[in-house]
Tab-separated table of C-alpha atoms in Angstrom:
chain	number	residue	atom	x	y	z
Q	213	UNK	CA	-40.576	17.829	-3.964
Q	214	UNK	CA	-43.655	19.529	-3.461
Q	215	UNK	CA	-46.635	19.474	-5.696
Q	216	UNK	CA	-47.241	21.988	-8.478
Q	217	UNK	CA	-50.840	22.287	-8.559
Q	218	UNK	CA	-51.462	24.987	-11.529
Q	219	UNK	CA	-54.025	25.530	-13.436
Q	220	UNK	CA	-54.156	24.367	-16.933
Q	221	UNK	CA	-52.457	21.356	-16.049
Q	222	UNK	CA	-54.372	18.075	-17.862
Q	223	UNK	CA	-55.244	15.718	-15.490
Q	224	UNK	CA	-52.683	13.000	-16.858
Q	225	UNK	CA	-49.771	15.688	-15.857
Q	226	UNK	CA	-51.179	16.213	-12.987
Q	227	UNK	CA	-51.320	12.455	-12.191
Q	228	UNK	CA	-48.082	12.021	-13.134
Q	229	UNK	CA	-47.053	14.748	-10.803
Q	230	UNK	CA	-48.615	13.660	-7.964
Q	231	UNK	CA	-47.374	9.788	-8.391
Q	232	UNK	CA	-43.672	11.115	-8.885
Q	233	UNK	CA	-44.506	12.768	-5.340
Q	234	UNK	CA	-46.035	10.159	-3.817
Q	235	UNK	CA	-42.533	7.646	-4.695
Q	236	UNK	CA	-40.216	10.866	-3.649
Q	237	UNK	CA	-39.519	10.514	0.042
Q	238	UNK	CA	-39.121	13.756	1.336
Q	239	UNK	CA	-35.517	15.687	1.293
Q	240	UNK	CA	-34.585	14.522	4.977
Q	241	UNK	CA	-35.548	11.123	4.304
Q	242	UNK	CA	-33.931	11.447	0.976
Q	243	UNK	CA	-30.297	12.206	2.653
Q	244	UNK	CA	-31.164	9.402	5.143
Q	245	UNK	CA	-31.494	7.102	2.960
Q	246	UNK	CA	-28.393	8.236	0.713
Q	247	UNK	CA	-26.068	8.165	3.990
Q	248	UNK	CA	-27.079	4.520	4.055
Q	249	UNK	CA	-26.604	3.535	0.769
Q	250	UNK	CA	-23.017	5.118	1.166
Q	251	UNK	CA	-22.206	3.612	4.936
Q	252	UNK	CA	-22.881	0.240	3.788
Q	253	UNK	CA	-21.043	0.140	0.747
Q	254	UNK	CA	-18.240	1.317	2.704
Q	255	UNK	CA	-18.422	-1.255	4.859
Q	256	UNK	CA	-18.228	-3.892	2.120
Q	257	UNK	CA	-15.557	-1.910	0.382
Q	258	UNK	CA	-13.569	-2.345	3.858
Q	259	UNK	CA	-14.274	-6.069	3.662
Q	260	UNK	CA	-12.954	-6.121	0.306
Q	261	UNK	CA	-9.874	-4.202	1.115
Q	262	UNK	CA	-8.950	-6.401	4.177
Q	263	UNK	CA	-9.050	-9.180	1.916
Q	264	UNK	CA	-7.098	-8.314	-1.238
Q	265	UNK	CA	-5.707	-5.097	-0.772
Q	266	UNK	CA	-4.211	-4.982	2.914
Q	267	UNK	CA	-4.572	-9.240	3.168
Q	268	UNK	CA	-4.845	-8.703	6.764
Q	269	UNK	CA	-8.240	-11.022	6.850
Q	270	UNK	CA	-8.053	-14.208	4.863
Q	271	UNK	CA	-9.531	-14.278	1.110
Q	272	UNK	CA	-12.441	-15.844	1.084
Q	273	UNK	CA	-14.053	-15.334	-2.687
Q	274	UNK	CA	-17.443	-15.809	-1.499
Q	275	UNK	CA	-17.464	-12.736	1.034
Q	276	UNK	CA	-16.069	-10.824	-1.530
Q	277	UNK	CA	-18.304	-11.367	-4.465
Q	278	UNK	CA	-21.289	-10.601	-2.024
Q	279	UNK	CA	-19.732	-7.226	-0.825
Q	280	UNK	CA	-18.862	-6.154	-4.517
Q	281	UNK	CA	-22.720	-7.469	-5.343
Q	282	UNK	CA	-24.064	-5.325	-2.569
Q	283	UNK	CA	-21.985	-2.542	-3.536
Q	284	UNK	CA	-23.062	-3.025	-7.315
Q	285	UNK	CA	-26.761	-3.701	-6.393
Q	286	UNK	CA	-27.046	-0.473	-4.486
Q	287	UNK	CA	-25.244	1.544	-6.992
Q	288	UNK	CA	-27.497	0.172	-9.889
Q	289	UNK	CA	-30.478	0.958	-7.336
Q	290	UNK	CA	-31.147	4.658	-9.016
Q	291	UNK	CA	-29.785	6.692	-5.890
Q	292	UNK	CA	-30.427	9.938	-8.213
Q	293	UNK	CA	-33.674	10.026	-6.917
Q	294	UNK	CA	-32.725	11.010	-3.333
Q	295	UNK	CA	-30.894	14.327	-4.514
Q	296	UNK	CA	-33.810	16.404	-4.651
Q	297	UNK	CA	-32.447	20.181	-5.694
Q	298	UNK	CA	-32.627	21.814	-1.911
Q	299	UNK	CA	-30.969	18.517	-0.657
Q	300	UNK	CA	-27.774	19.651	-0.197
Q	301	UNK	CA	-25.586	21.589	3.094
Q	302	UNK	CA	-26.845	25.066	1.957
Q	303	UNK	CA	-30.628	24.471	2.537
Q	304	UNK	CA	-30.119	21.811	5.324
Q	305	UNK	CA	-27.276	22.178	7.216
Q	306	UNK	CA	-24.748	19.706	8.956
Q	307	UNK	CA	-27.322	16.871	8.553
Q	308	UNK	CA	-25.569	16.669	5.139
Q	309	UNK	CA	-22.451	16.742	3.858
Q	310	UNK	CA	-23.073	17.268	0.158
Q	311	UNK	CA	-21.881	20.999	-1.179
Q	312	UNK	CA	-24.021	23.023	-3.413
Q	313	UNK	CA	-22.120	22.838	-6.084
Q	314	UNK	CA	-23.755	19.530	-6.456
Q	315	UNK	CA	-26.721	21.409	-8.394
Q	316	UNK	CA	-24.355	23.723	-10.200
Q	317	UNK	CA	-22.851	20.897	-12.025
Q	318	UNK	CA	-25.481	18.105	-12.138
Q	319	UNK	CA	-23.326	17.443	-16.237
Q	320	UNK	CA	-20.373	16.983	-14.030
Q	321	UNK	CA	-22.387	15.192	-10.552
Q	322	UNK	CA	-24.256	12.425	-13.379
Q	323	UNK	CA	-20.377	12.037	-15.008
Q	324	UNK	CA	-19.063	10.661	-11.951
Q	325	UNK	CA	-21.964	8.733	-10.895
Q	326	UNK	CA	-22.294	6.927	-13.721
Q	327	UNK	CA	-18.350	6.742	-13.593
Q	328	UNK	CA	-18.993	5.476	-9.818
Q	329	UNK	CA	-21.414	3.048	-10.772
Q	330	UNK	CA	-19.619	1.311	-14.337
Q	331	UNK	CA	-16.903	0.966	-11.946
Q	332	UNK	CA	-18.861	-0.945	-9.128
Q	333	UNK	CA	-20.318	-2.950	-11.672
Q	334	UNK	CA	-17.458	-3.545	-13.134
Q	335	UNK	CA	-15.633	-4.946	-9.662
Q	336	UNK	CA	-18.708	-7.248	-8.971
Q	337	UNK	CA	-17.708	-8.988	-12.125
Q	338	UNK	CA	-14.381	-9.440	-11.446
Q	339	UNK	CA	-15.047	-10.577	-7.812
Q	340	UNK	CA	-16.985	-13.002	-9.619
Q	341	UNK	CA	-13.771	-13.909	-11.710
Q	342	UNK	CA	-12.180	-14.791	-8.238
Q	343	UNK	CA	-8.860	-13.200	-9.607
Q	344	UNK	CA	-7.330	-11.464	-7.232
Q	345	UNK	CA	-5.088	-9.209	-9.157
Q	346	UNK	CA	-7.782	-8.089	-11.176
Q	347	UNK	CA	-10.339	-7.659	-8.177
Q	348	UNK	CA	-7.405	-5.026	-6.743
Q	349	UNK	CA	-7.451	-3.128	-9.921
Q	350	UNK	CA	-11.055	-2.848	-9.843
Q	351	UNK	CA	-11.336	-2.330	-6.131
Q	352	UNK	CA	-8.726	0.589	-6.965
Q	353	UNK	CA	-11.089	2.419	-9.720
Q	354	UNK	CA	-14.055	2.020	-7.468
Q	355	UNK	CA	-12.357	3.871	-4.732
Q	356	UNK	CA	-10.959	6.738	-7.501
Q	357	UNK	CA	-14.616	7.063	-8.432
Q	358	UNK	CA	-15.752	7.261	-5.047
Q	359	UNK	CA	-13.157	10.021	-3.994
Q	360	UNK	CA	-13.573	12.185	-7.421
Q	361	UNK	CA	-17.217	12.741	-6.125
Q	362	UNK	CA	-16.366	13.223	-2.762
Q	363	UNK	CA	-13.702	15.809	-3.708
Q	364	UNK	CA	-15.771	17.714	-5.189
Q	365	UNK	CA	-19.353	17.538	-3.918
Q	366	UNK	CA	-18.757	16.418	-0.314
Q	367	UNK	CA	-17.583	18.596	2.573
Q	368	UNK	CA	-15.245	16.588	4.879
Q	369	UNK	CA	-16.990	15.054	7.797
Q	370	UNK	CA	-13.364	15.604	9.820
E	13	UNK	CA	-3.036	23.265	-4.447
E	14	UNK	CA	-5.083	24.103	-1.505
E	15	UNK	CA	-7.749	21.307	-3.145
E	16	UNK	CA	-5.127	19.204	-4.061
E	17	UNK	CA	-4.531	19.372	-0.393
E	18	UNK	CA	-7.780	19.076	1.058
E	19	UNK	CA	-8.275	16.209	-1.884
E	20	UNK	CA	-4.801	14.032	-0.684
E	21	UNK	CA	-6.223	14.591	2.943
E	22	UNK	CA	-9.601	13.403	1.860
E	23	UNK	CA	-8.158	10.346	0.817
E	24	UNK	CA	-6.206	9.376	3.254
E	25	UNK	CA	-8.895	10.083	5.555
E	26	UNK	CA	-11.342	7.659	3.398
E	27	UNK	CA	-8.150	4.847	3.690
E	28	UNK	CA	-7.671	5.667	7.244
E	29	UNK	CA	-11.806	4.650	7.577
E	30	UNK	CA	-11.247	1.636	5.548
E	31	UNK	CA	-8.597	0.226	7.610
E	32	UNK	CA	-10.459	0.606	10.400
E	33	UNK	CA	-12.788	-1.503	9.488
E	34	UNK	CA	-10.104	-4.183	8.184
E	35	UNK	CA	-11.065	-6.553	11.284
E	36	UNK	CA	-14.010	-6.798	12.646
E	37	UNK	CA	-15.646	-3.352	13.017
E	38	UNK	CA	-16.328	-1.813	16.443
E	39	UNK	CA	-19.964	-1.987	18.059
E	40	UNK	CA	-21.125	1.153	17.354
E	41	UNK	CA	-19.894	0.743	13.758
E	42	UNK	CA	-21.738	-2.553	13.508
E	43	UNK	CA	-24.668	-1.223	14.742
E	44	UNK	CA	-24.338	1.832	12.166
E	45	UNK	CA	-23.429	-0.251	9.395
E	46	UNK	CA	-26.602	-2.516	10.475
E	47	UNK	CA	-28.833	0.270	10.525
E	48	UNK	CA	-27.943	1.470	7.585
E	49	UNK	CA	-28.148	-2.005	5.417
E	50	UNK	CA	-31.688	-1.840	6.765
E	51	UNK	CA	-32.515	2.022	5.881
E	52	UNK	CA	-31.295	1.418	2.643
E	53	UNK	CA	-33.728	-1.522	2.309
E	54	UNK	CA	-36.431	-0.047	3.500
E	55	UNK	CA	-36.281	2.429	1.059
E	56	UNK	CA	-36.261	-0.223	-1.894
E	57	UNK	CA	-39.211	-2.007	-0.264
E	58	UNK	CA	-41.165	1.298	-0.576
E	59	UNK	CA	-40.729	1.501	-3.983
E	60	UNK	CA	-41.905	-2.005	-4.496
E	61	UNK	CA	-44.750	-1.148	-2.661
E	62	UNK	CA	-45.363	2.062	-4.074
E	63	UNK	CA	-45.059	0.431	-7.321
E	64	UNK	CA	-47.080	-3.037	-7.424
E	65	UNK	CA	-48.773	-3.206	-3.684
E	66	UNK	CA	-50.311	0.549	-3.431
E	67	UNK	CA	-50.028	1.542	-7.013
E	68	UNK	CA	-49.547	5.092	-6.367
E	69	UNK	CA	-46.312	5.054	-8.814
E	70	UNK	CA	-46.249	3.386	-12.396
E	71	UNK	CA	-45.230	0.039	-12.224
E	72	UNK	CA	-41.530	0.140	-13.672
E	73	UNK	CA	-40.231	-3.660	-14.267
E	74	UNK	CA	-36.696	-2.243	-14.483
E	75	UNK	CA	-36.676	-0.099	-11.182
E	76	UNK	CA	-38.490	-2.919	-9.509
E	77	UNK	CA	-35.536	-5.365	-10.411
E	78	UNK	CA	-32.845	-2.839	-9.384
E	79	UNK	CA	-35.122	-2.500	-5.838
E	80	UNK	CA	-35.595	-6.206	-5.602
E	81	UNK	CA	-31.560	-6.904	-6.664
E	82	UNK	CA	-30.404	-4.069	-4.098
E	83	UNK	CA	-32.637	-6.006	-1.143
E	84	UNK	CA	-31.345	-9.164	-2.284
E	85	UNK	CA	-27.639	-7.996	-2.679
E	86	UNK	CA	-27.818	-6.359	1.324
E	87	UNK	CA	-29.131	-9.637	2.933
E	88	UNK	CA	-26.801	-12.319	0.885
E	89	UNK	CA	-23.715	-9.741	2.189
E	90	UNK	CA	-23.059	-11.353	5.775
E	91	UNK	CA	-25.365	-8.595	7.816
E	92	UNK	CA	-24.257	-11.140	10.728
E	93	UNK	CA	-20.700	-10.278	11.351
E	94	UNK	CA	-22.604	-6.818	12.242
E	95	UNK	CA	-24.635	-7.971	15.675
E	96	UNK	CA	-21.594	-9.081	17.994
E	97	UNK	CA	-22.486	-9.822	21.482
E	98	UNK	CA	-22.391	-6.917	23.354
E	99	UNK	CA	-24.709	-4.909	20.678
E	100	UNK	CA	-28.165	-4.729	22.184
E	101	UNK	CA	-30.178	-1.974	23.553
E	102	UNK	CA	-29.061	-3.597	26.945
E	103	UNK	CA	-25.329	-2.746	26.674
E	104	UNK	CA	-25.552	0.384	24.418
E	105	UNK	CA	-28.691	2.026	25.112
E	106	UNK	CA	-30.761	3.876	22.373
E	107	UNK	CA	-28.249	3.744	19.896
E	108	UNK	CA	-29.929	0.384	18.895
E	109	UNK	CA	-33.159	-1.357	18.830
E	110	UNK	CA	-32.291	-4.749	19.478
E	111	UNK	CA	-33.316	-6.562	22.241
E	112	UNK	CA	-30.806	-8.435	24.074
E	113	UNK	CA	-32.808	-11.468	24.168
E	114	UNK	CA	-31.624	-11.618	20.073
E	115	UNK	CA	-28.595	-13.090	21.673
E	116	UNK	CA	-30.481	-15.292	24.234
E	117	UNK	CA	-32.150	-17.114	20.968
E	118	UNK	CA	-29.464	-17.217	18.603
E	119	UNK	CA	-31.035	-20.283	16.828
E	120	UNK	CA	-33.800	-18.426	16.272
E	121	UNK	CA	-32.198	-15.111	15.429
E	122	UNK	CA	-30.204	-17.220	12.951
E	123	UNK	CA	-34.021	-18.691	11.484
E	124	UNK	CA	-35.855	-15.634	11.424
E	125	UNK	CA	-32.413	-13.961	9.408
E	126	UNK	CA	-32.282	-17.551	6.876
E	127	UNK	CA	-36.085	-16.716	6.498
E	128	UNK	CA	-35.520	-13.022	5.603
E	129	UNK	CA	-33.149	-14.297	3.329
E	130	UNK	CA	-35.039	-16.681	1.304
E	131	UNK	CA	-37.823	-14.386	0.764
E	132	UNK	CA	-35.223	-11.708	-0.747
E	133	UNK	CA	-33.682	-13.849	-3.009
E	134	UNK	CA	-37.084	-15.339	-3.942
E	135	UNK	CA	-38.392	-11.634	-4.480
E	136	UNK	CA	-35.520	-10.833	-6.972
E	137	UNK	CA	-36.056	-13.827	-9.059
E	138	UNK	CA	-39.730	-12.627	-9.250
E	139	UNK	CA	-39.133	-8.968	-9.803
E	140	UNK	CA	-37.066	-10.515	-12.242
E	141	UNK	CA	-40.381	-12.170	-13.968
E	142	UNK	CA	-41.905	-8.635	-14.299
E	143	UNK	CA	-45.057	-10.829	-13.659
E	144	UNK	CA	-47.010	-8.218	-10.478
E	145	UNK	CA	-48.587	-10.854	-9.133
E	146	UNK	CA	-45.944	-12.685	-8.277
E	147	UNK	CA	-44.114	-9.918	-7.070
E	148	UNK	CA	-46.853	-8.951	-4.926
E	149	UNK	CA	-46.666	-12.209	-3.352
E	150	UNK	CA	-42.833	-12.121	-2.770
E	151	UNK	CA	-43.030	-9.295	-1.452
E	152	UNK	CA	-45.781	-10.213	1.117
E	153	UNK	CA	-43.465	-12.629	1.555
E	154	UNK	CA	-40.429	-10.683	2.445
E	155	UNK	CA	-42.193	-8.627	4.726
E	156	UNK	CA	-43.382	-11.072	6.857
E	157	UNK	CA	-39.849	-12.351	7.260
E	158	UNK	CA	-39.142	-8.388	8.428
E	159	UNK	CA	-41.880	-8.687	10.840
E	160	UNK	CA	-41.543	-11.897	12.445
E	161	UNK	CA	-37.884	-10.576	13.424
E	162	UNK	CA	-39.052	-7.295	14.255
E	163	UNK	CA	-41.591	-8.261	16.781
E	164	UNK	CA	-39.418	-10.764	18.612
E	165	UNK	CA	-35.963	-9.119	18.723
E	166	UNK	CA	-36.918	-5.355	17.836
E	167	UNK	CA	-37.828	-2.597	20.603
E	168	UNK	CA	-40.099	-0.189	18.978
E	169	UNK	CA	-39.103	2.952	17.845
E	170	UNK	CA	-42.333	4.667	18.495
């Protein structure tokens, strides 16, 4: 995001500006930073779904209220910030997968995040619960919110 | 159809990753999954420091929390299923950073990573406070505990 620097600006805009620059990591950074967010929930979604959904690694409700806190905890963390418009395959080629439709339909990308992220908070509680049966159904809207976004704002990486 | 298609493929291309990682995942996808539970953290830590060290942003209690709580949430999530034997620099080159003699000093590995811990927990329950000073100190804190493991098991990447 760079810096508008125009005249007529008061100086507390212009502050402002400058400190909302000076948090924004720049847009490589920013996709850097949103792959990881997104690899390491996935890996604590696949600990989650080797314990309850597949069962082929023992249940052990500890492991599996920390994944579905990490995964909550990162999706609560305001990853918004790191999709700067220019941020997406268009303007920066294979290092991303994220289509540019993304910033045709911002309405329709903030739906499913905040979709994405009532869910994940949603299976942290009932990890907490240490029901099974309910962490599967909320394991199983997690992954419907994950793949409504990825269907349509994400290229396949195959 | 075609995106119902390409949607049912994306799926079972997102299950087919999952249940990969059912077991324990394989080196290079520990040390990915690694790296990326520290990008992401790294990223919260700057806005903590942006925030309360440096002051360049406005201090934001709520952001702070979600930064602190995201930190928190990575380390308490079992980062040390991810560094199996086998995983430093040593056997896989510059892929990683560690340094083999992380598995030489396990007892200390396993310190320096309880240490790290502590300090993130400790700086959610003071983000929590919304009290800066505090926070500053947790923070300190917490990046100590990054250092200390940095500089005896790290390789730089400069």
């Amino acid at each position: 995001m760079k810096a508008l620097i125009v005249g007529g600006l008061s100086a507390v805009i212009l502050a402002a500006g400058l400190a909302a620059q000076a948090q924004q990591p720049d847009i490589e950074d920013q996709i850097e930073f949103r792959q990881a967010g997104y690899k390491f929930m996935s890996w604590n979604m696949g600990k989650i779904k080797a314990q309850v959904i597949d069962g082929s690694v023992e249940y052990d409700p500890l492991q599996v209220q920390a994944a579905a806190n990490a995964i909550a905890a990162i999706s609560n963390s305001g990853m918004g910030a790191l999709f700067s418009p220019g941020s997406s395959r268009a303007e920066m080629g294979e290092i991303t997968a994220l289509r540019p439709e993304f910033f045709q339909n911002l309405d329709e990308a903030g739906r499913l995040g905040r979709n994405f992220n009532v869910a994940a908070n949603n299976l942290a509680s009932e990890a907490a619960s240490g029901d099974q049966a309910r962490i599967r159904r909320a394991f199983g809207e997690v992954g419907q919110t994950c793949k409504a976004c990825h269907d349509e704002f994400r290229f396949s990486r195959q």
